[in-house]
Amino acid sequence: MARTAEVVIIGGGIHGCSIAYHLAKCGVKNVLVVEKGFLASGGTGRSAAGFRHQFGTEVNIRLAAASIKKLERLAEELDYPYGIELFQGGYLMLAYSASQLEQLRKNASLQNRLVNAGTLILSPREIAELLPGLNLEGVVGGSFNPRDGHANPFHVTYAYARAARRLGVEIQTYTEVVEILHSTSRVLGVRTSRGEVIYAPVVVNAAGPHGGVVARMVGVDVPLYPERHQILVTEPVEMFIPCMVISFTHGTYFKQTPHGSILMGVGDPAGEVKDFNQRSSWQFLVDVATKMTFHLPALRRARVIRQWAGLYDMTPDSQAILGPVPGLDGFYLDIGWSGHGFQLGPIVGQIMAEMITGQEPAVDVSYFSIERFKTGQLIPEPACV
Ligand SMILES: Cc1cc2nc3c(=O)[nH]c(=O)nc-3n(C[C@H](O)[C@H](O)[C@H](O)COP(=O)(O)OP(=O)(O)OC[C@H]3O[C@@H](n4cnc5c(N)ncnc54)[C@H](O)[C@@H]3O)c2cc1C
């Protein structure tokens, strides 16, 4: 069986679905998304789905501001009747040392200068007013942006997929790309696990943590590795956490969902496995419970209802790898989001569509080119967990 497409997108997470929608919106016909599981079954559906202006590098701040604007009116733009559970209660970043507070100050002033973000620096007293249940031991201050927040990652992805389908995009789920057809200088199409060959002049790798495996199908080496991250969820309780919270000192972040569950995670790059293992661990349960009952002593009485694991697609500078691959026409990368890719999916889908159709990207993402690993001039993103 053989057929053709204009663009084949590998991966049906937030990035693949957003790219598909934006390509169709730009008038590209015959776009196909191939997803080996169900939509959002990768990092997207396993994420905490937080979004924030509060990054420390120019490119991420500009992307975040543009993406948040899109999220604020996404359900309307995509005519999605169920809503995306957008919750803008703000994002609080805690500092436990003078140097950390100084870094948050620098980040906030960059955010405010570049995109007029409205990020504030708060004293411990102001933090206590915002979040009375928080243990302030060791807290010297923090940064807070009231327009940051969280959403439902399944709704956001399905909203894009639905709108894309309406515009003629085909989405094949439970179908894996097992081979990328290519010559020495360009891609030619893909072969799927259903035995189908789809000839296409453009193939996009939006395979998340499997981005390295997919890139190797065309002989391209990307410095990307999977890293397990886990989340714990409590039973629903009365609303007492009005905002998302992060502590770089403890590697913790947490939020309360609209129906009351508290969702919490710990980033532990040293202790976490760096392979495709997505099993939950007992060690995480103990670690997160210890750290979270320090932050929120009231949680000692809350019951845990579930736990899951997902993978970050990590790069050496915790920054994405985006755009065409020099020397291999038609092959595009949208991978390496290093734990902060959900929130940037809306704007990055637009930027990828602009790149593929030869338009000027809305935000300059040239730093994300795969070429930077040749020169070694890396600018790590400091605001990551
Ligand atoms: C625990 C956790 C918490 C997180 N919290 C946040 C957060 O609060 N905010 C934030 O912005 N980000 C967060 N992230 C990161 C975020 O989830 C990712 O950066 C983002 O979802 C990446 O989206 P994606 O579409 O690129 O990849 P994915 O969602 O991983 O999608 C890639 C898809 O490709 C498919 N695929 C792979 N190989 C193939 C193949 N050969 N053929 C067909 N399909 C294939 C996979 O099945 C998968 O569905 C978190 C991640 C985790 C794990």
XYZ file of N, CA and C and ligand atoms in Angstrom, residues 10-16 34-51 91 175-178 206-210 214 217 229-231 244 253 308-313 334-335 337-344, ligand 1:
227
model
N 5.288 12.983 12.983
C 5.429 11.790 13.832
C 5.235 12.216 15.285
N 4.125 11.786 15.888
C 3.841 12.113 17.288
C 2.563 12.914 17.442
N 1.652 12.402 18.271
C 0.373 13.073 18.507
C 0.287 13.607 19.923
N 1.354 14.302 20.367
C 1.302 15.048 21.628
C 0.859 16.470 21.316
N 1.013 17.365 22.294
C 0.623 18.754 22.078
C 1.359 19.352 20.878
N 2.652 19.021 20.716
C 3.402 19.634 19.617
C 2.922 19.135 18.258
N 2.792 17.796 18.106
C 2.353 17.255 16.814
C 0.989 17.800 16.424
N 0.881 10.795 12.644
C 0.957 9.368 12.982
C 1.370 9.258 14.449
N 0.533 8.600 15.246
C 0.766 8.495 16.699
C 0.721 7.018 17.090
N 1.753 6.581 17.788
C 1.804 5.130 18.074
C 0.864 4.694 19.194
N 0.432 5.608 20.034
C -0.550 5.262 21.071
C -1.830 6.049 20.828
N -2.380 6.616 21.915
C -3.514 7.537 21.756
C -2.982 8.965 21.860
N -3.772 9.941 21.467
C -3.309 11.326 21.504
C -2.999 11.722 22.949
N -1.880 12.409 23.131
C -1.420 12.869 24.464
C -0.985 11.727 25.379
N -0.707 10.555 24.809
C -0.289 9.422 25.657
C 1.172 9.519 26.092
N 1.938 10.437 25.515
C 3.347 10.608 25.887
C 3.494 11.598 27.039
N 4.537 12.413 26.970
C 4.806 13.388 28.030
C 3.623 14.315 28.258
N 2.924 14.672 27.185
C 1.843 15.664 27.300
C 0.806 15.266 28.349
N 0.254 14.059 28.206
C -0.821 13.633 29.114
C -0.321 13.305 30.509
N 0.978 13.172 30.674
C 1.558 12.824 31.983
C 2.105 14.063 32.688
N 1.921 15.232 32.076
C 2.542 16.441 32.627
C 1.650 17.099 33.665
N 2.243 18.079 34.368
C 1.465 18.868 35.325
C 0.756 20.016 34.601
N 1.132 20.238 33.337
C 0.454 21.204 32.470
C 0.471 22.631 33.015
N 1.558 22.977 33.698
C 1.701 24.359 34.165
C 2.205 25.249 33.033
N 1.854 26.517 33.128
C 2.424 27.485 32.174
C 2.843 28.732 32.928
N 1.788 31.743 39.355
C 2.851 30.749 39.601
C 3.815 31.403 40.572
N -0.615 3.707 15.573
C 0.163 3.440 14.364
C 1.559 4.011 14.597
N 2.571 3.188 14.426
C 3.943 3.646 14.705
C 4.693 3.874 13.405
N 5.480 4.936 13.333
C 6.400 5.086 12.204
C 7.601 4.197 12.506
N 7.837 3.211 11.627
C 8.926 2.255 11.879
C 10.138 2.535 10.993
N 8.158 14.957 15.924
C 7.600 15.522 17.166
C 7.336 14.367 18.120
N 8.336 13.480 18.217
C 8.162 12.212 18.938
C 8.570 12.300 20.402
N 8.753 13.514 20.926
C 9.044 13.685 22.358
C 10.282 12.896 22.765
N 10.191 12.139 23.867
C 11.366 11.397 24.357
C 11.901 10.378 23.354
N 11.061 9.967 22.387
C 11.533 9.045 21.348
C 12.132 9.802 20.159
N 13.748 8.344 16.564
C 13.207 8.721 15.252
C 14.288 9.402 14.409
N 16.566 7.151 12.590
C 16.012 6.478 11.393
C 16.551 7.115 10.112
N 10.210 11.301 35.160
C 9.714 12.211 36.203
C 8.358 11.694 36.644
N 8.066 11.884 37.930
C 6.851 11.257 38.461
C 5.940 12.278 39.146
N 4.690 11.881 39.260
C 3.675 12.762 39.860
C 2.821 11.962 40.830
N 0.139 27.853 41.281
C 1.162 26.809 41.133
C 2.400 27.248 41.893
N 7.358 20.836 42.752
C 6.333 21.758 42.232
C 4.984 21.149 42.560
N 1.845 8.482 38.895
C 2.227 8.018 37.554
C 3.612 8.551 37.209
N 4.159 8.030 36.117
C 5.475 8.469 35.656
C 5.399 8.831 34.180
N 6.273 9.747 33.776
C 6.386 10.116 32.367
C 7.837 10.442 32.080
N 8.112 10.813 30.848
C 9.506 11.073 30.463
C 9.693 12.511 30.011
N 10.755 13.136 30.486
C 11.215 14.398 29.899
C 12.100 14.028 28.705
N 12.107 14.862 27.670
C 13.078 14.680 26.576
C 14.179 15.729 26.782
N 11.185 18.934 16.251
C 10.499 19.704 17.295
C 10.545 18.826 18.547
N 11.713 18.779 19.169
C 11.959 17.845 20.283
C 12.847 18.524 21.346
N 12.223 19.252 24.724
C 11.609 20.327 25.522
C 11.944 20.269 27.006
N 12.664 19.263 27.430
C 13.312 19.238 28.754
C 12.389 19.613 29.918
N 11.137 19.161 29.838
C 10.229 19.339 30.970
C 9.405 20.608 30.960
N 9.515 21.443 29.901
C 8.658 22.640 29.880
C 7.976 22.830 28.517
N 7.720 21.716 27.833
C 7.207 21.824 26.464
C 5.710 21.889 26.320
N 4.950 21.495 27.360
C 3.494 21.559 27.214
C 3.073 23.000 26.919
N 3.524 23.889 27.795
C 3.066 25.283 27.735
C 3.470 25.998 26.449
N 4.548 25.535 25.803
C 5.026 26.240 24.615
C 4.458 25.637 23.325
C 5.898 14.414 35.069
C 5.964 15.510 34.031
C 5.560 16.803 34.362
C 5.615 17.826 33.414
N 5.135 19.075 33.746
C 5.122 20.054 32.812
C 4.552 21.328 33.108
O 4.047 21.576 34.203
N 4.574 22.279 32.128
C 5.122 22.044 30.886
O 5.119 22.940 30.042
N 5.640 20.832 30.575
C 5.657 19.836 31.493
N 6.195 18.612 31.194
C 6.847 18.429 29.885
C 5.839 18.218 28.797
O 5.018 17.139 29.127
C 6.543 17.942 27.454
O 7.591 18.867 27.246
C 5.545 18.074 26.307
O 4.379 17.376 26.596
C 6.170 17.573 25.029
O 5.146 17.427 24.083
P 5.445 16.657 22.742
O 4.215 16.706 21.930
O 6.700 17.188 22.157
O 5.821 15.170 23.207
P 4.900 13.977 23.725
O 3.701 14.434 24.427
O 5.809 13.020 24.426
O 4.398 13.324 22.360
C 5.220 12.583 21.523
C 4.370 11.480 20.933
O 5.112 10.782 19.932
C 4.675 9.448 19.905
N 5.696 8.663 19.209
C 6.975 8.429 19.602
N 7.603 7.673 18.666
C 6.708 7.458 17.671
C 6.775 6.747 16.436
N 7.888 6.121 16.030
N 5.666 6.693 15.666
C 4.529 7.324 16.050
N 4.415 8.013 17.222
C 5.490 8.082 18.002
C 4.509 9.102 21.384
O 3.645 8.013 21.562
C 3.973 10.420 21.961
O 2.561 10.435 22.090
C 6.121 17.560 32.108
C 6.507 16.259 31.765
C 6.424 15.234 32.707
C 6.838 13.838 32.312
